[in-house]
Every structure is written in structure tokens, then in C-alpha cells.
Coordinates of N, CA, C and O in Angstrom, one line a residue:
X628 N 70.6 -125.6 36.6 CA 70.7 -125.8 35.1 C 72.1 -125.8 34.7 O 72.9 -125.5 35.7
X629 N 72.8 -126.1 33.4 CA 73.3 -126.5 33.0 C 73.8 -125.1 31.8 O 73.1 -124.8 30.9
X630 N 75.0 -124.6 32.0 CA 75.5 -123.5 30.9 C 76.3 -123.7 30.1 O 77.4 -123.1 30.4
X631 N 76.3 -124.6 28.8 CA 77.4 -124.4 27.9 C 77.6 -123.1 27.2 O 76.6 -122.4 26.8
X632 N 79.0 -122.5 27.1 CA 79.1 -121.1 26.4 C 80.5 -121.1 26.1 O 81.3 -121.4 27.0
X633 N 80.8 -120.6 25.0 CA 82.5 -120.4 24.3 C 82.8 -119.2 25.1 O 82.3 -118.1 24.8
X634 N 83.6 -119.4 26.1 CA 84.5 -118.0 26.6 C 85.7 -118.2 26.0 O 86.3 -119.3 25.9
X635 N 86.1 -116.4 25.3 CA 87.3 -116.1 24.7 C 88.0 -117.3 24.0 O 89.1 -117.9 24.0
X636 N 86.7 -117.6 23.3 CA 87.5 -118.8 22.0 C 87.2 -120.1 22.9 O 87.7 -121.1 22.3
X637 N 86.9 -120.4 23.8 CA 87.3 -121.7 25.0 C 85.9 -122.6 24.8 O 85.2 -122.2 25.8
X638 N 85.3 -123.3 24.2 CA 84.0 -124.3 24.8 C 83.9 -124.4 26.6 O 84.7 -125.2 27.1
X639 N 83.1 -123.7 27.4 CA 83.3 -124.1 29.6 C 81.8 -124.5 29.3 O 80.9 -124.4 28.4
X640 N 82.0 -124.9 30.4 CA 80.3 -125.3 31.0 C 80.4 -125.4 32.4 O 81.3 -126.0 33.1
X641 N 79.2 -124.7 32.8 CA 78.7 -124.2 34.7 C 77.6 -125.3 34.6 O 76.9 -125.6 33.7
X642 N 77.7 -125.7 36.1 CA 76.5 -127.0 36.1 C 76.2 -126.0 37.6 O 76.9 -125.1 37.9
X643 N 75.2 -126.4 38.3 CA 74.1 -126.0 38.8 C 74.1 -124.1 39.1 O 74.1 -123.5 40.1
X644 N 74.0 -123.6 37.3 CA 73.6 -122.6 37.7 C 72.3 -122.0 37.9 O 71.6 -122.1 36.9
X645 N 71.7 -121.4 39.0 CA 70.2 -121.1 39.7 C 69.9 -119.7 38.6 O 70.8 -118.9 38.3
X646 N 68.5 -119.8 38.1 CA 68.1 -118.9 37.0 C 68.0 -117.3 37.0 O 68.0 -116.6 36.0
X647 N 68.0 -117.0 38.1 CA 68.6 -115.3 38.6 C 69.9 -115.0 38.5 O 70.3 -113.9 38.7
X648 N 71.0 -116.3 38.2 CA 72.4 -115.9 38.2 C 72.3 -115.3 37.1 O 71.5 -115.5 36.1
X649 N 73.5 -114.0 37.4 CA 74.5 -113.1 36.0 C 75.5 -113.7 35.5 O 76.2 -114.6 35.9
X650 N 75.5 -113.3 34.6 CA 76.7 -113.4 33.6 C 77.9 -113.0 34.0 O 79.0 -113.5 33.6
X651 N 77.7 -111.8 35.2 CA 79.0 -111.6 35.8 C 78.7 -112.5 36.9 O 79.7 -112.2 37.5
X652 N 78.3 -113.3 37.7 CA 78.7 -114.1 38.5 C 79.1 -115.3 38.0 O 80.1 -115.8 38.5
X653 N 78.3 -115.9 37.0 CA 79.4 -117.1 36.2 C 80.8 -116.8 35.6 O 81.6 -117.7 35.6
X654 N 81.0 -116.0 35.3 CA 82.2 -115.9 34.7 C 82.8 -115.4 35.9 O 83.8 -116.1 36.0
X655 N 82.8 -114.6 37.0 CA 84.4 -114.4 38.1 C 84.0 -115.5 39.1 O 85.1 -115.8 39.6
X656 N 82.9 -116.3 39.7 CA 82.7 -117.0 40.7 C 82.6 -118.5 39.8 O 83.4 -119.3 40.3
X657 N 81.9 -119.0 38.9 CA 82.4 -120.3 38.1 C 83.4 -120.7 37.4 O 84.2 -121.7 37.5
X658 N 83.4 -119.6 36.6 CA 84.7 -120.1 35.6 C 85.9 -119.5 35.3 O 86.6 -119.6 34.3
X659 N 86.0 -118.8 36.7 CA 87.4 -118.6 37.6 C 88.0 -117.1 36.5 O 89.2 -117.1 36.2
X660 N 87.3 -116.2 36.1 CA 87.7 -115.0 35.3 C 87.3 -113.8 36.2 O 86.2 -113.6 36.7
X661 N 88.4 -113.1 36.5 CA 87.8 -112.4 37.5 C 88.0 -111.1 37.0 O 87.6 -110.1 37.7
X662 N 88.6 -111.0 35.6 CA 88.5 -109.6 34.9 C 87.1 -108.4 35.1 O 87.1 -107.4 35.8
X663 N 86.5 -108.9 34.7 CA 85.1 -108.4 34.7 C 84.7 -108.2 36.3 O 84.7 -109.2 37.1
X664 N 84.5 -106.2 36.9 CA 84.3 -106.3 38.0 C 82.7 -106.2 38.3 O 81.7 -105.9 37.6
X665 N 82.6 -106.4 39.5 CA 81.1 -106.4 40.2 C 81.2 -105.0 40.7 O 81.7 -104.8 41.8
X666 N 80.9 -104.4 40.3 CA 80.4 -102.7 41.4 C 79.0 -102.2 41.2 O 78.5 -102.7 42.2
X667 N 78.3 -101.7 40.7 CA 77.3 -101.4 40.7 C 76.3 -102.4 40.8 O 75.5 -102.1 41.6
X668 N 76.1 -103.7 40.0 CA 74.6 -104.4 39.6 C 74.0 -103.9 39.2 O 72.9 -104.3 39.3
X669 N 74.1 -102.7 38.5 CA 72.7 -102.3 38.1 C 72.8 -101.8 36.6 O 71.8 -101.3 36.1
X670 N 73.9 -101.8 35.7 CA 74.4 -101.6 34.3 C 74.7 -100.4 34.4 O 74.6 -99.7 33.4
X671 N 75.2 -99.7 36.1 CA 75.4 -98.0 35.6 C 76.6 -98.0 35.7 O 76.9 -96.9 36.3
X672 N 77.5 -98.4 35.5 CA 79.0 -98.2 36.0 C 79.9 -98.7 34.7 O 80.9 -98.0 34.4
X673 N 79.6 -99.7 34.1 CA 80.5 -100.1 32.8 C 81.3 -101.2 33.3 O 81.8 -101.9 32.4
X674 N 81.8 -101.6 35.4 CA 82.9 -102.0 35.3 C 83.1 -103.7 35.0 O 84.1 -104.4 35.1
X675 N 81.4 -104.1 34.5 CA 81.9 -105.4 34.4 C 81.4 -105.9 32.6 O 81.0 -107.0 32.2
X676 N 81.5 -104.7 31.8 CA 81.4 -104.9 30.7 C 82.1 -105.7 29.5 O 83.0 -105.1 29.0
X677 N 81.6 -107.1 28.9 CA 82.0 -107.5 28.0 C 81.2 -108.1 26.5 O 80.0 -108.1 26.2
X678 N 82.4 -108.6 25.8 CA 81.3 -109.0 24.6 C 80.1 -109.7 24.6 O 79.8 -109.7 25.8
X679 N 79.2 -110.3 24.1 CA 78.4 -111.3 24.0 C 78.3 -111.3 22.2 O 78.0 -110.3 21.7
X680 N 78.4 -112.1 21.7 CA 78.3 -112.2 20.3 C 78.7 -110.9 19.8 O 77.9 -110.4 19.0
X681 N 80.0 -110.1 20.0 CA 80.7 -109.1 19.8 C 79.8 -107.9 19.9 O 79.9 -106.9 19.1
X682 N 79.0 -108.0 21.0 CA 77.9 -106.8 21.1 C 78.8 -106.2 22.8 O 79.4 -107.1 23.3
X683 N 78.7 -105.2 23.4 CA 79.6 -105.0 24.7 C 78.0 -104.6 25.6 O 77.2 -103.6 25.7
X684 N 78.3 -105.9 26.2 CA 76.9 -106.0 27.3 C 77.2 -105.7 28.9 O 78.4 -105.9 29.4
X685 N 76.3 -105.3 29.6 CA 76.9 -104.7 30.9 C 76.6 -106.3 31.8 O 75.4 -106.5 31.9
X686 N 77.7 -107.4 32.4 CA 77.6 -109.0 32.8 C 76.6 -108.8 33.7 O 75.5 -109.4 33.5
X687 N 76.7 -108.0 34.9 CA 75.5 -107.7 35.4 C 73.7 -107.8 35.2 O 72.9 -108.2 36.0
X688 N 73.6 -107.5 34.2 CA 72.3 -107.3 33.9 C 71.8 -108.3 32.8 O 70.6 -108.3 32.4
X689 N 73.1 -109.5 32.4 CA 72.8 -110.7 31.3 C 72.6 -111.5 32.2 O 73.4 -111.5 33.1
X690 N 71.1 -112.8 32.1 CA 71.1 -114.0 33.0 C 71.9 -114.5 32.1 O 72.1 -114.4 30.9
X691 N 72.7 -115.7 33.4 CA 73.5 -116.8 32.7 C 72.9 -117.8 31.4 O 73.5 -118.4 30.6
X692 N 71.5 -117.7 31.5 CA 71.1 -119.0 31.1 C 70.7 -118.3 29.7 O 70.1 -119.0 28.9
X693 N 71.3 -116.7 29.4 CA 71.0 -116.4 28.2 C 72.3 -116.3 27.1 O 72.4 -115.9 26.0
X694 N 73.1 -117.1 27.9 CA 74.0 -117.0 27.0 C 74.8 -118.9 26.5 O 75.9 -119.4 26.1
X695 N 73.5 -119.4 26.7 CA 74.0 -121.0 26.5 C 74.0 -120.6 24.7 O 73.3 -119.9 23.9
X696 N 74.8 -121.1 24.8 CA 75.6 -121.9 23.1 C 75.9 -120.5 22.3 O 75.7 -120.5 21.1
X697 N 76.4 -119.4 23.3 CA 76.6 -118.4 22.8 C 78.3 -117.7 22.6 O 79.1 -118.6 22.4
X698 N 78.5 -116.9 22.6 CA 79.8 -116.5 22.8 C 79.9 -115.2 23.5 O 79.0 -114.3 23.6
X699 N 81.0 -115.2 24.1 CA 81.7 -114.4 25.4 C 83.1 -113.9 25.5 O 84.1 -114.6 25.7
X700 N 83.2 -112.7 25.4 CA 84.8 -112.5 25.2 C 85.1 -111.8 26.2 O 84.1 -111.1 26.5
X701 N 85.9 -111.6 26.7 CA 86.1 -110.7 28.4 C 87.7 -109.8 28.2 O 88.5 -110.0 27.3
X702 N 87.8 -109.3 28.9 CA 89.1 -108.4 28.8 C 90.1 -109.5 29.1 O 91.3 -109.4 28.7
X703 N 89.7 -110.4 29.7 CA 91.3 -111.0 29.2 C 91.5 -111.9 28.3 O 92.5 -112.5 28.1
X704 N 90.3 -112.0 27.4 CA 90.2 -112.9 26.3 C 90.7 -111.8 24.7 O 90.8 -112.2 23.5
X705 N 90.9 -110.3 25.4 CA 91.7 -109.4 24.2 C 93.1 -109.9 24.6 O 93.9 -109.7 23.7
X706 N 93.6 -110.4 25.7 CA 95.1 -110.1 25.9 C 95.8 -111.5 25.0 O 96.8 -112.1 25.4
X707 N 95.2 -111.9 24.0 CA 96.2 -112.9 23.2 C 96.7 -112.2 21.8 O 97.2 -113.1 21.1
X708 N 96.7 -111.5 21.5 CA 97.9 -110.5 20.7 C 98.2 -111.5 19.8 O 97.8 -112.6 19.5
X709 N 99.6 -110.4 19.3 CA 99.7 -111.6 18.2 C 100.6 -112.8 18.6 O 101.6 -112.9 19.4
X710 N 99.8 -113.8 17.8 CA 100.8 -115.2 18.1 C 102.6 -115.2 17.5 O 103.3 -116.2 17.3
X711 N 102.7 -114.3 17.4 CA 104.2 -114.2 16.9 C 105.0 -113.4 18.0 O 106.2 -113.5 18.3
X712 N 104.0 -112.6 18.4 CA 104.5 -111.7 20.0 C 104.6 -112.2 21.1 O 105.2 -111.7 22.1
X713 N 103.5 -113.9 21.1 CA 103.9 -114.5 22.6 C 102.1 -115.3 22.9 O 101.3 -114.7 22.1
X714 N 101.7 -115.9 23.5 CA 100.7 -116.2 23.8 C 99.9 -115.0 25.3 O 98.7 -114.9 25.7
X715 N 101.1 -114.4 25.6 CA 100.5 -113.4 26.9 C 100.7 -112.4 26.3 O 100.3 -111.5 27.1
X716 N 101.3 -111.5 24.7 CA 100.7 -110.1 24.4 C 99.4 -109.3 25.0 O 98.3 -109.8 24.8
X717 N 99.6 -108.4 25.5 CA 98.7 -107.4 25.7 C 98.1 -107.0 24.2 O 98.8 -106.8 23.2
X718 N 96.7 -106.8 24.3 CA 96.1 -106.4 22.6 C 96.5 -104.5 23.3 O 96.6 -104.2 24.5
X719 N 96.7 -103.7 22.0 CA 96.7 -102.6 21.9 C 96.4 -101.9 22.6 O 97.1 -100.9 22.9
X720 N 95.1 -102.1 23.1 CA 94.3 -101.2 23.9 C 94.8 -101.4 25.4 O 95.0 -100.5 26.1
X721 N 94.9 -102.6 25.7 CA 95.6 -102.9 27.3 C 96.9 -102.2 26.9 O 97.3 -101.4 27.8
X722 N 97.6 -102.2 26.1 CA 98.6 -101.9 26.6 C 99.1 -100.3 26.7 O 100.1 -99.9 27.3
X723 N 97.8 -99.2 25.9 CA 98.0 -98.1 25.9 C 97.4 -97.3 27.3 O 97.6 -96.2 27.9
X724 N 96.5 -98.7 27.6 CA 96.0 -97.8 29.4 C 97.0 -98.1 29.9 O 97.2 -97.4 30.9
X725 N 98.0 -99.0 29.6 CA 99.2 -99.2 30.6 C 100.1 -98.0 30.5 O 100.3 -97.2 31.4
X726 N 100.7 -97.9 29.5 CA 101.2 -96.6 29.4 C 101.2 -95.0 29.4 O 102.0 -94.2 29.5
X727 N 99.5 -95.1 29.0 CA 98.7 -93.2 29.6 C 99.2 -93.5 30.6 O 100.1 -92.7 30.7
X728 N 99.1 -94.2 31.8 CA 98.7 -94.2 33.2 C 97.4 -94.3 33.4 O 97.1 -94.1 34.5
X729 N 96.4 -94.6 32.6 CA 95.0 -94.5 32.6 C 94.6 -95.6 33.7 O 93.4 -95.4 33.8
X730 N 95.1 -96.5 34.5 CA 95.0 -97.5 34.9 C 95.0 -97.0 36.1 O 96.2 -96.5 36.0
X731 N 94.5 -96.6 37.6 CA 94.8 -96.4 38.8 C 94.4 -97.3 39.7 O 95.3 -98.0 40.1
X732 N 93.2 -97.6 40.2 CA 92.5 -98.8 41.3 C 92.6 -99.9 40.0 O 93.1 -101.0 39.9
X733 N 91.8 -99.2 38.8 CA 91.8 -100.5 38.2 C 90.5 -101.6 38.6 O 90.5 -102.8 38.6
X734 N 89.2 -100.2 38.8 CA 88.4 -101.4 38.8 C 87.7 -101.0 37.6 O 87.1 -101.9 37.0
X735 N 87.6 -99.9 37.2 CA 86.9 -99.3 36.0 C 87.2 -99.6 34.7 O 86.4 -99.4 33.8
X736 N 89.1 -100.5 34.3 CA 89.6 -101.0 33.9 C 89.4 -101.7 32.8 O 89.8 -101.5 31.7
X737 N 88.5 -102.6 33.4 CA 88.4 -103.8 32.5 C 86.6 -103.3 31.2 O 86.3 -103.6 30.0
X738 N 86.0 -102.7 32.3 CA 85.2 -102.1 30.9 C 85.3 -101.0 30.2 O 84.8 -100.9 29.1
X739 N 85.9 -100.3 30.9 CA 87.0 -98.9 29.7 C 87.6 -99.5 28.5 O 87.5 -99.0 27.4
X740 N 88.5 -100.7 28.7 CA 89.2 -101.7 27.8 C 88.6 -101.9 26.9 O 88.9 -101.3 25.8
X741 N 87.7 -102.5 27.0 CA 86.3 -103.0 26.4 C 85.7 -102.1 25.5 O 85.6 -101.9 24.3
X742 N 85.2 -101.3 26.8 CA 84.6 -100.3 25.6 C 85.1 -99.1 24.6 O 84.5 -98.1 24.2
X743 N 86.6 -99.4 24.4 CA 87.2 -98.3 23.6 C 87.8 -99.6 22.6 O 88.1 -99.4 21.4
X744 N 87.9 -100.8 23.1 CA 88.0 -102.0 22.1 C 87.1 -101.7 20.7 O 87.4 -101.5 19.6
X745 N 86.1 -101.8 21.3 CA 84.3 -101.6 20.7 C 84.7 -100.6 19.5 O 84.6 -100.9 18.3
X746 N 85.1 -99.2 20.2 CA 84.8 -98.0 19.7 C 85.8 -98.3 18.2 O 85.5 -98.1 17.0
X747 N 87.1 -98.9 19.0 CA 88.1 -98.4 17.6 C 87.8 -99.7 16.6 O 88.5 -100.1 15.6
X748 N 86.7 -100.1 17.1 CA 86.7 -101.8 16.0 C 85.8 -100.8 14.8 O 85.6 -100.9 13.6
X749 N 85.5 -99.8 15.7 CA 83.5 -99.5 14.8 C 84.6 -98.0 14.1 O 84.4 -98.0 12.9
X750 N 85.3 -97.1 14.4 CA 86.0 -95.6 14.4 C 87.3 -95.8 14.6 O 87.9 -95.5 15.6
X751 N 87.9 -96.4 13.6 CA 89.9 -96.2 13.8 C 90.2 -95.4 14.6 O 90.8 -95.7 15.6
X752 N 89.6 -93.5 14.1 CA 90.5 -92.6 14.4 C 89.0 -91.7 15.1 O 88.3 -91.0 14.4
X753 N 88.7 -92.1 16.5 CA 87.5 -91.3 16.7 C 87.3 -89.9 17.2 O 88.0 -89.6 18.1
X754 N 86.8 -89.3 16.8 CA 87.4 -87.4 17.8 C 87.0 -87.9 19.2 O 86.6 -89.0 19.5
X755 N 87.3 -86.7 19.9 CA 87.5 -86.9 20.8 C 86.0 -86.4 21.4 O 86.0 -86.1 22.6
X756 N 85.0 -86.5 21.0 CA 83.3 -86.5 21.2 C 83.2 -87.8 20.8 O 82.7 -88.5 21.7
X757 N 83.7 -88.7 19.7 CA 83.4 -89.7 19.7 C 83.7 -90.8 20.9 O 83.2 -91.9 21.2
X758 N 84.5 -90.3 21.3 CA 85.4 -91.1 22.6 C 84.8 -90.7 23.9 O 84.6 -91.5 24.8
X759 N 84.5 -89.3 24.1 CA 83.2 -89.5 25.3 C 82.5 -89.9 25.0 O 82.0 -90.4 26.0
X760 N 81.6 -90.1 23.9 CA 80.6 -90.5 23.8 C 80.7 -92.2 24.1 O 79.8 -92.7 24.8
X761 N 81.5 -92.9 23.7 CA 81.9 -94.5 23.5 C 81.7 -94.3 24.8 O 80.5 -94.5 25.2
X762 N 82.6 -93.8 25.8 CA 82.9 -93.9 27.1 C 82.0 -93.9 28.3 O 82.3 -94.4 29.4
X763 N 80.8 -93.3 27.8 CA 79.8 -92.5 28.6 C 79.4 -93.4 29.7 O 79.5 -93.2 30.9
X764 N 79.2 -94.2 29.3 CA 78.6 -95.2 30.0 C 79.3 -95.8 31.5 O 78.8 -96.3 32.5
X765 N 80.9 -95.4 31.3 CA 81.7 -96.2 32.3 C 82.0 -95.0 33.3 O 82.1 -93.9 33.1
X766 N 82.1 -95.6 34.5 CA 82.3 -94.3 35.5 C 83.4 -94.6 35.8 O 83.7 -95.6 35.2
X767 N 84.6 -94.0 37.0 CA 85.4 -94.1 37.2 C 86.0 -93.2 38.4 O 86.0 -92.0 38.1
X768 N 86.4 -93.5 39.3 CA 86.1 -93.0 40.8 C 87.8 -91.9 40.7 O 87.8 -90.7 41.1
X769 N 88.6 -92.3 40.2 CA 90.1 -92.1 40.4 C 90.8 -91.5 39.2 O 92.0 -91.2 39.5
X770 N 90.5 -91.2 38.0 CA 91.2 -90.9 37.4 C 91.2 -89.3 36.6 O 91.9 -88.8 35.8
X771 N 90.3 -89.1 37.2 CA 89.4 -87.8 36.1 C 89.2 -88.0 34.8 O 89.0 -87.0 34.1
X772 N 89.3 -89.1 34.1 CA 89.3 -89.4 32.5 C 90.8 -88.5 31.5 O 91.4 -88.6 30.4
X773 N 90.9 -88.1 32.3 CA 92.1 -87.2 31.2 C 93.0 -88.7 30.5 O 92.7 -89.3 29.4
X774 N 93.8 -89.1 31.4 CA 94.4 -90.1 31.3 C 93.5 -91.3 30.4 O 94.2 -92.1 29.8
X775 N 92.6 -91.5 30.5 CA 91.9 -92.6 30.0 C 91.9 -92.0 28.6 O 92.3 -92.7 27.6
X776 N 91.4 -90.5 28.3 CA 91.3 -90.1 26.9 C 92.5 -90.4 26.3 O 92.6 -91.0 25.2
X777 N 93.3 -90.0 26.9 CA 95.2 -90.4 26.1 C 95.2 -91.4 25.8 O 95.8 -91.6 24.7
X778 N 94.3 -92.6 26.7 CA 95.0 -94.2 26.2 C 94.4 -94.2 25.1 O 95.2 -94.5 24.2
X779 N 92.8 -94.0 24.3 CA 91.8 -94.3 23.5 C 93.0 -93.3 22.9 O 93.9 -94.1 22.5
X780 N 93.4 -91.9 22.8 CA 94.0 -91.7 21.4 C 94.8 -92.7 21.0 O 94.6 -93.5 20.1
X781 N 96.0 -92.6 22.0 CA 97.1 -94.0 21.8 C 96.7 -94.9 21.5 O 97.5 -95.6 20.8
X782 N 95.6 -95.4 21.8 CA 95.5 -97.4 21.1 C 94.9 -96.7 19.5 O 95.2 -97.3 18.5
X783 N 94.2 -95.4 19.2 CA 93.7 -95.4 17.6 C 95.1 -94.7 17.2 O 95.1 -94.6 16.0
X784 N 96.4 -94.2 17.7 CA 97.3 -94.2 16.8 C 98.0 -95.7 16.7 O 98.3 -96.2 15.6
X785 N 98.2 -96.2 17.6 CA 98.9 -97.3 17.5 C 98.4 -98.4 16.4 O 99.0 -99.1 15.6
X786 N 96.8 -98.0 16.7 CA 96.5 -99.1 15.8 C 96.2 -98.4 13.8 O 95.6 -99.1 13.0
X787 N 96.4 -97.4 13.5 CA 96.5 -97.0 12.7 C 98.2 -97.0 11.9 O 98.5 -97.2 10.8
X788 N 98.8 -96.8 12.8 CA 100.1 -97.4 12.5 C 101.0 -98.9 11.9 O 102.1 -99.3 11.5
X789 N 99.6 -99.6 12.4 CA 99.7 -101.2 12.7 C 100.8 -101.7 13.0 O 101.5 -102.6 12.3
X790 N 101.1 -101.1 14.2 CA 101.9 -101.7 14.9 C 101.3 -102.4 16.0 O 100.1 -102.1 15.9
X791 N 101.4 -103.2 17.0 CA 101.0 -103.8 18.1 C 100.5 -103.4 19.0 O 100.3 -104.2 19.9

């Protein structure tokens, strides 16, 4: 079958995708995004989580064919920042895992991003129950979360500051 779908603002279309495909296998194996990782399959891990109609869905566990004429936003579809900063800005949140150090292997990465994206869209300034709680979902083999908590405070000061 046939998948039209708006990734990160983009009109793509997948031609012979077979009806058990994921959502994470069209997007890192068709339409060349390899943000979003494969580790678990089974929606326990977080690491290939992104939007779907600004809802943060685990790609894994979405068939492809449920997202025709839908929208799709992926962690690297946050990294267009502002257009006055450059077309490759880092949005906020990427850029505070970059500087906690929250970032290690970097496969847990891209749905941590995601899902603290989520959090501070829904909670500017969330406690820090609010932020495990957002988090719960994503596992992470390498960092012990300390560092990850730092980045979620830093992107909700950063972004209460409204700065970049």
C-alpha cells in the first residue's frame, strides 16, 4: 500500500508499505529519519517515541497505514529553532540535554527529547514529580537519570526566560 503523511511539516509518501509495518520502520528504513530508535518493539522503552497529531506515541506500536494523511513530528523535526538562529538551531530542549551531559549512548535520547518536549508544552515549570512522572515511561541503560533531570529543569528555565 501506499502512505501519504506530513513528516515534521514535509508532505513524503512510502509506496509498498506491507500492513504489519511500524511507524518506526517507515520513518528510519523509508523515509531515511533515523532519529527515532528501535530497542524494545514493544512500547516499554520510550526510545522511539514521537508526535502523531501532537500526541507522543511509542513508533513501534503505530501501523504505518494509521498514519496516512496524518502528521508526524520526530526529534529532528524539533531541531528547526528559530529562523533567525539558522535553519539547524537546536530547539531548547536538545540543546539542554546537550549541555546537562544528559546525552551518553544516546539511544534513549531521542524519546527523552520528546517526552520532556510534551511535558514543558503541557507544565512550563514542572516539579520535579512532575518530571518523573512525564519521564516514566522511557528507560535508559547509562545515565542514572540525574543528568536527564537537570536537562528537563534547564530547558523549563530556559524556556521561561524565553530565551532559545
Amino acid at each position: 500500500m501506499r502512505v501519504d503523511v506530513t513528516v515534521n511539516g514535509e508532505r513524503r509518501q512510502a509506496d509498498d508499505v506491507w500492513e504489519g509495518e511500524s511507524l518506526l520502520f517507515l520513518l528510519r528504513e523509508r523515509l531515511g529519519l533515523p532519529g527515532s530508535k528501535n530497542a524494545c518493539e514493544q512500547g516499554e522503552c520510550g526510545s522511539c517515541t514521537v508526535y502523531l497529531d501532537d500526541v507522543p506515541v511509542c513508533a513501534c506500536l503505530v501501523a504505518a497505514g494509521q498514519v496516512q494523511d496524518r502528521e508526524v513530528r520526530t526529534v529532528e523535526g524539533l531541531a528547526t529553532g528559530d529562523p533567525s538562529a539558522g535553519a539547524d538551531a537546536l530547539d531548547p530542549v536538545q540543546e539542554a540535554f546537550v549541555e546537562a551531559g544528559a546525552v551518553q549512548c544516546g539511544f534513549c535520547t531521542p524519546g527523552l527529547v520528546i517526552a520532556t518536549h510534551d511535558l514543558l508544552n503541557r507544565v512550563p515549570l514542572p516539579s520535579d514529580p512532575e518530571i518523573r512522572e512525564a519521564l516514566a515511561g522511557n528507560l535508559c541503560r547509562c545515565t542514572g537519570y540525574e543528568k536527564i533531570l537537570d536537562a528537563v529543569r534547564l530547558a523549563a528555565a530556559v524556556r521561561a526566560d524565553g530565551r532559545r
